[in-house]
Each structure stands twice: as structure tokens, then as C-alpha cells.
């Protein structure tokens, strides 16, 4: 028995070192039924880099891992700070608080970074082999003075390193606990699938035993080194994280088994395993609420963990939590003692060798894994609450800009600037209302409001340019069409001022109805100038052609009344009119002939004649006049021939009589 006492001196329950008699009595009764850990001490593996959210691997911890040549089963405890992680690990190891992991009772976190137990207990496996149970203590998250990105880095290292991950939670499982675990697992998944550069070394390592504050004085230089290959202080047999090409061999990252440990459990009605199963199950969502869908997405991301998860609860050990390290088991709550012993058995049962790449991992393998993992995490930008809030607020800005853009996108361009400005005012007000109702944080909201105003202004300038381009294109087409019609009017066979004005009026009405936007004044002025040019050209050509037509008309009438229809008076009038028209332009009497009253009267008569006969279809007058003349002439010729024969006969008869009489 003295041999057992000597071996187990270091594994007495917390506080027994000060009460040897009580310890000896209990030792006789229990004889260390669960096995005792050899003398050991905590060893730092990863410590925070002072003044940053980055991590630094410690040489002492890497050397410890390198010394474990057999398979290793890391048992990692994570959870919020001041939740009893270190005390629980000491209980599992069977060591006092003075000898084991540091336990504090202040409001500041006691454990910094990630720590290993220097003498891992040996577990015998069913196949006859053995593995080292490497107990790992981690810094509690959500402590003051630490960023969320730092917590996430520690969490990710713990998730990847562990073969059994103990999630230590006070009293119950909260939705935030599930969300934080999901984020860490997704982060680990991304790193694991992407792989990490590096050979077989152990990553960037700082000298063991030296605080990170003094060993990582040049953080920026260190981060540059982290982007290349790792340092030279690692093990020879370390394996790299599986690369994407190794997916068939290594598969997706799996954190191993998981134990949800609920401390100070006082809730009734459900077992810890029931609580875990319910927490990882999908929430019914018949209404397809977006928030519930997001919650279920988080649960779905933990499907691999849910397949190998169980729960365990521990009652409050004692009401005086400050003295827990001094109290023997006899003064602790018997329910807690029984649950703790059950937890020891459960941990021993669930802990299995860490599998990497399909093979059990050794200490050197884990050393290389941790080194490259920390290197990768240090250069990986990790969102925290502030950055995620900023992302959320920027997403609010993007949604407001999108709503503004959508409101302007529904406009049919081109359109008048006044109408467009009215729509823009409403869209601008709606976008700012959406932003104000959704943005989080007054000061940050004021800054983002300026960005929103600038983005809206850019969108407004783009839309105005689009409206100007559309207005230019449409108004240019309409103006060119009107000019084309005016050019066609110049070639009318029988010119008509009435037709010219009516055609332009119709074209102008179509222009004013369809031409909209900022380009309208420009093209309206161009159209007016085009009309003035076309009208001046048309009027000159119209008067010249009317003058020439009147000359031919009077000349033709004179010939007609002289040789066809013998009317001396009308013939004389026609000749007089012809001579007057021929001589008047050369006499220069009272200015231009085209400005005289009689000329305007002649033009009105011509317009009335064209309108009455052809209704703006004056191009057919030539055919009509030609047909009328031919009909009249043919009848006239036929009548003249018949009448002439009769008169000839009469003349002949008369002549014969006369000759007879003469005879």
C-alpha cells in the first residue's frame, strides 16, 4: 500500500495536500479507482501576441508534442471564461489547483491561450494498443479586453486539435453558444479544406517559457514570415493540413467527438443529452421565417458534430465557489462527486486517437498541425462583432442604394427633367427612410449616411446621363424626320403653301409630343431653324414656279382663244396678262412683285383651286388636265369634221346653182 500511496500522492483530490490524514483515509477506501495522473504541470502551447488578436506557438509546448511518439487523443475543454474549465480539468486529472491548471476567482481570465498537461495519462485501447490522453485547457472566450477574432482563433485551434471537444457551459445551452461553435467549425472547415502552405516543420514558434509579449515584439514582421514557410523549430514527422487535392483521402474536417458539459445544472425535466439533441435539431418553421431559417442553417452546419455528440451535467459542487480548491470530496455535494466520477469514465470512453488524413496522429503530427494552423489563422482576416456590424450596416447602405436604383430603373426614358426630378425626390426619401430604420449605431450611421448620399448622387448622375442620351437619340430622330419631310415638300409637282404648312404642323406636333428630356430645347431650336430655311427656300421656289406657271397659262390661253375657241376679247386679256407678267419684274415698281397685293391674291386663288380640286393631292392635276383636254379636243375635232362636210355640200350646191344661172 505504501507503493500505491507514493505513486498517487500527486493525484489526491483538490485540497488534500493540506489534509494528509483525510487523504490517507480516503485513499484506503478508494485506492484511486479511476487511475491517477503522473506528476506533471501545465505547459503553454499557444499564447496571445501582446497588443494584437494573433497567436504565437510556444517552443515548450511544441517540444512536449514532439516527445509523444505514439498516438495522441487530445481532450480539449473550451467555453466562456469563469465557467469552471480549469477546475474541471484538474478534477479529471485528479490534481490540486496548486499543481494543475490555474484556477482564478477574480473577474479577469486566469488561463491565457492554450495549455497542455505535461504528463498525459495512458489509455489502453480495445485492439491492445495505447494512446496518450492529452488534456488541453483553453482561455475562456468573451472575456473583457479580448476581441472576438482572438476568441475565434483559439476556438478554431481547439476544434481542429481535439479528438474530444468538451464544450463547458454554465447552467444551460444558449443559442449564442451554438452560433459561436458553428462559426468556429466553419472557420476550421475553411482552413482545413483550403490547406496551409508549409513542409513538415512545426510552424512559427517562440521560445518556450518566455512570455509572448517579449517574444513577438515585431508582429508585422512575424506576419510576413507567416505567409511563407513556417519556422525551423518543429518536428521532422509533422504532416501538413490536408490540401483540397487530398479530399478523397482526408475528407472534410471533422472535430471528432463532442461532449456538451453543463455546469451548475439546476434545471429539471430533461437530461443533458436531451437538451443537446434539442439544441442541435432544426426549429419548426412552417411560416418560413427568415430568422428561423438562419437559425436552422447554423444547426445544419453542425450536422457532423450532432452525429457524435452527447451531454453531461454537473451539479453545483459547493455554494462557496471561492473555496472549491480547498474542499475535500467529503465536503462537496455528493451529487456532484458522483457526476464527476461518471464524467471521468465518459471522457475515458469517448477519447480516441486524433485522426488526420485517415491515420492516427502522433505528437509530432499535432505539432506541425498547430504550427501551420496558427500561422494560417494569424494571416486570416476573421470577422468580429464590430466588423460584422459594419458589414451589416454596409449591407443596409447597399439595400438602400438598390431600392433607389430600382425606383429609378422603372422610369421610361427619356422623360422631362421636372417629372424625373419628382420621382427622384420620392426614391431618395424612401432610400434614406429605409437606411434610417435599419442602420445600427448612431455615430456609424452618420458616417454611412454620407456614403449613402454619395452613392445616391452617383446613381442620380448616371440616370440623368442615361436620360440625356435617350433624349438626344429620340429628339434627333424626330428632328431629322421633320427635316426629311420638309426636303420632300420642296419637290412637289404642284407646290402648295397650305400643304407645306400642314405637313410641318403635323411633324411639329409629333415632335412636341414625343421629344422629351433635357435635349428637347436644343433640337426644338434646330427644328425651328430648319423650318425657317426650308420655308425660305420653299417660298422662293413656290413663287418662281407659280410665276412661270402663270406665264405659260396666259400664253396657252391666248393661243387657245385664237386658234381653238375663237374669242378675241379673252385672247386679248391673256396677251395683256402675259406681257404684264413678263415686263413687271424688269420695271422694278414698288419692290418685289411677290410682295404685292395682286400677287398674294393670285397665290390665294391658286391655293383655293388646288384645295378645291385635289385636296392636297395636287400631283394628280397633270393627269386630270391632260384627260380633260384630250376628251374635249377629241369631241371638238369630231364635231368640226361632220359640220364641215354639210357646209361643204351646201357650198357646193350653191355654187352649182350660181354657175347654172350664169350659164
CSV table of N, CA, C and O in Angstrom, one decimal, residues 489-532:
chain,number,residue,atom,x,y,z
A,489,UNK,N,-41.0,68.1,-99.4
A,489,UNK,CA,-42.0,69.1,-99.8
A,489,UNK,C,-41.5,70.1,-100.9
A,489,UNK,O,-42.2,70.7,-101.6
A,490,UNK,N,-40.1,70.2,-100.9
A,490,UNK,CA,-39.5,71.1,-101.9
A,490,UNK,C,-39.8,70.6,-103.3
A,490,UNK,O,-39.7,71.3,-104.3
A,491,UNK,N,-40.0,69.3,-103.5
A,491,UNK,CA,-40.1,68.7,-104.8
A,491,UNK,C,-41.5,68.5,-105.2
A,491,UNK,O,-41.8,67.6,-106.1
A,492,UNK,N,-42.5,69.1,-104.6
A,492,UNK,CA,-43.9,68.9,-105.0
A,492,UNK,C,-44.1,69.4,-106.5
A,492,UNK,O,-43.6,70.4,-106.9
A,493,UNK,N,-44.8,68.5,-107.3
A,493,UNK,CA,-45.1,68.9,-108.7
A,493,UNK,C,-45.9,70.1,-108.8
A,493,UNK,O,-45.7,71.0,-109.6
A,494,UNK,N,-46.9,70.2,-108.0
A,494,UNK,CA,-47.8,71.4,-107.9
A,494,UNK,C,-47.6,72.0,-106.5
A,494,UNK,O,-48.2,71.5,-105.6
A,495,UNK,N,-46.8,73.0,-106.3
A,495,UNK,CA,-46.5,73.5,-105.0
A,495,UNK,C,-47.7,74.1,-104.3
A,495,UNK,O,-48.6,74.7,-105.0
A,496,UNK,N,-47.8,73.9,-103.0
A,496,UNK,CA,-48.9,74.4,-102.2
A,496,UNK,C,-48.4,74.8,-100.8
A,496,UNK,O,-47.9,74.0,-100.1
A,497,UNK,N,-48.6,76.1,-100.5
A,497,UNK,CA,-48.2,76.6,-99.2
A,497,UNK,C,-49.1,75.9,-98.1
A,497,UNK,O,-48.6,75.6,-97.0
A,498,UNK,N,-50.3,75.7,-98.4
A,498,UNK,CA,-51.2,75.1,-97.4
A,498,UNK,C,-50.7,73.7,-97.1
A,498,UNK,O,-50.7,73.3,-95.9
A,499,UNK,N,-50.3,72.9,-98.1
A,499,UNK,CA,-49.8,71.6,-97.8
A,499,UNK,C,-48.5,71.6,-97.1
A,499,UNK,O,-48.2,70.8,-96.2
A,500,UNK,N,-47.6,72.6,-97.4
A,500,UNK,CA,-46.3,72.7,-96.7
A,500,UNK,C,-46.6,73.0,-95.3
A,500,UNK,O,-46.0,72.4,-94.4
A,501,UNK,N,-47.4,74.0,-95.0
A,501,UNK,CA,-47.7,74.3,-93.6
A,501,UNK,C,-48.4,73.2,-92.8
A,501,UNK,O,-48.1,73.0,-91.6
A,502,UNK,N,-49.3,72.5,-93.4
A,502,UNK,CA,-50.0,71.4,-92.8
A,502,UNK,C,-49.1,70.3,-92.4
A,502,UNK,O,-49.1,69.7,-91.3
A,503,UNK,N,-48.2,70.0,-93.4
A,503,UNK,CA,-47.2,68.9,-93.2
A,503,UNK,C,-46.3,69.2,-92.0
A,503,UNK,O,-46.0,68.4,-91.1
A,504,UNK,N,-45.7,70.4,-92.0
A,504,UNK,CA,-44.8,70.8,-91.0
A,504,UNK,C,-45.5,70.9,-89.6
A,504,UNK,O,-45.0,70.5,-88.6
A,505,UNK,N,-46.8,71.3,-89.6
A,505,UNK,CA,-47.5,71.4,-88.3
A,505,UNK,C,-47.7,70.0,-87.7
A,505,UNK,O,-47.6,69.8,-86.5
A,506,UNK,N,-48.0,69.0,-88.6
A,506,UNK,CA,-48.2,67.7,-88.1
A,506,UNK,C,-46.9,67.1,-87.6
A,506,UNK,O,-46.8,66.5,-86.5
A,507,UNK,N,-45.8,67.4,-88.3
A,507,UNK,CA,-44.5,66.9,-87.8
A,507,UNK,C,-44.1,67.6,-86.5
A,507,UNK,O,-43.5,67.0,-85.6
A,508,UNK,N,-44.4,68.9,-86.4
A,508,UNK,CA,-44.0,69.6,-85.2
A,508,UNK,C,-44.8,69.1,-84.0
A,508,UNK,O,-44.3,69.0,-82.9
A,509,UNK,N,-46.1,68.8,-84.2
A,509,UNK,CA,-46.9,68.3,-83.2
A,509,UNK,C,-46.4,66.9,-82.7
A,509,UNK,O,-46.3,66.6,-81.5
A,510,UNK,N,-46.0,66.1,-83.6
A,510,UNK,CA,-45.4,64.8,-83.2
A,510,UNK,C,-44.1,65.0,-82.5
A,510,UNK,O,-43.8,64.3,-81.5
A,511,UNK,N,-43.3,66.0,-82.9
A,511,UNK,CA,-42.0,66.3,-82.2
A,511,UNK,C,-42.3,66.7,-80.8
A,511,UNK,O,-41.6,66.2,-79.8
A,512,UNK,N,-43.2,67.6,-80.6
A,512,UNK,CA,-43.5,68.1,-79.3
A,512,UNK,C,-44.1,67.1,-78.4
A,512,UNK,O,-43.9,67.1,-77.1
A,513,UNK,N,-44.8,66.1,-78.9
A,513,UNK,CA,-45.5,65.1,-78.1
A,513,UNK,C,-44.5,64.0,-77.7
A,513,UNK,O,-44.5,63.5,-76.6
A,514,UNK,N,-43.5,63.7,-78.6
A,514,UNK,CA,-42.6,62.5,-78.3
A,514,UNK,C,-41.3,63.0,-77.8
A,514,UNK,O,-40.6,62.2,-77.1
A,515,UNK,N,-40.8,64.1,-78.2
A,515,UNK,CA,-39.5,64.6,-77.8
A,515,UNK,C,-39.6,65.1,-76.4
A,515,UNK,O,-40.2,66.1,-76.1
A,516,UNK,N,-38.9,64.4,-75.4
A,516,UNK,CA,-38.9,64.7,-74.0
A,516,UNK,C,-37.4,64.7,-73.5
A,516,UNK,O,-36.5,64.2,-74.1
A,517,UNK,N,-37.3,65.4,-72.4
A,517,UNK,CA,-36.0,65.3,-71.7
A,517,UNK,C,-35.2,66.6,-72.0
A,517,UNK,O,-35.6,67.5,-72.6
A,518,UNK,N,-33.9,66.5,-71.4
A,518,UNK,CA,-33.1,67.8,-71.5
A,518,UNK,C,-32.6,68.2,-72.9
A,518,UNK,O,-32.2,69.3,-73.1
A,519,UNK,N,-32.7,67.3,-73.8
A,519,UNK,CA,-32.2,67.6,-75.2
A,519,UNK,C,-33.3,68.3,-76.0
A,519,UNK,O,-33.0,68.8,-77.1
A,520,UNK,N,-34.5,68.4,-75.5
A,520,UNK,CA,-35.6,69.0,-76.3
A,520,UNK,C,-35.4,70.4,-76.7
A,520,UNK,O,-35.6,70.8,-77.8
A,521,UNK,N,-35.0,71.3,-75.8
A,521,UNK,CA,-34.7,72.7,-76.2
A,521,UNK,C,-33.7,72.8,-77.3
A,521,UNK,O,-33.9,73.6,-78.2
A,522,UNK,N,-32.7,72.0,-77.3
A,522,UNK,CA,-31.7,72.1,-78.3
A,522,UNK,C,-32.3,71.7,-79.7
A,522,UNK,O,-32.1,72.4,-80.7
A,523,UNK,N,-32.9,70.6,-79.7
A,523,UNK,CA,-33.5,70.1,-81.0
A,523,UNK,C,-34.7,70.9,-81.4
A,523,UNK,O,-35.0,71.0,-82.6
A,524,UNK,N,-35.4,71.5,-80.5
A,524,UNK,CA,-36.5,72.3,-80.8
A,524,UNK,C,-36.0,73.6,-81.6
A,524,UNK,O,-36.6,74.0,-82.6
A,525,UNK,N,-34.9,74.1,-81.1
A,525,UNK,CA,-34.3,75.3,-81.8
A,525,UNK,C,-33.8,74.9,-83.1
A,525,UNK,O,-33.9,75.7,-84.1
A,526,UNK,N,-33.2,73.7,-83.2
A,526,UNK,CA,-32.7,73.3,-84.5
A,526,UNK,C,-33.8,73.1,-85.5
A,526,UNK,O,-33.7,73.3,-86.7
A,527,UNK,N,-35.0,72.6,-85.0
A,527,UNK,CA,-36.1,72.3,-85.9
A,527,UNK,C,-36.7,73.7,-86.4
A,527,UNK,O,-37.1,73.8,-87.6
A,528,UNK,N,-36.7,74.6,-85.5
A,528,UNK,CA,-37.3,76.0,-85.9
A,528,UNK,C,-36.4,76.6,-87.0
A,528,UNK,O,-36.8,77.1,-88.0
A,529,UNK,N,-35.0,76.4,-86.8
A,529,UNK,CA,-34.1,76.9,-87.8
A,529,UNK,C,-34.3,76.2,-89.1
A,529,UNK,O,-34.2,76.8,-90.2
A,530,UNK,N,-34.5,74.9,-89.0
A,530,UNK,CA,-34.6,74.1,-90.2
A,530,UNK,C,-35.9,74.5,-91.0
A,530,UNK,O,-36.0,74.6,-92.2
A,531,UNK,N,-37.0,74.8,-90.2
A,531,UNK,CA,-38.2,75.3,-90.8
A,531,UNK,C,-38.0,76.6,-91.5
A,531,UNK,O,-38.5,76.8,-92.6
A,532,UNK,N,-37.3,77.5,-90.8
A,532,UNK,CA,-37.1,78.8,-91.5
A,532,UNK,C,-36.3,78.7,-92.8
A,532,UNK,O,-36.7,79.3,-93.8
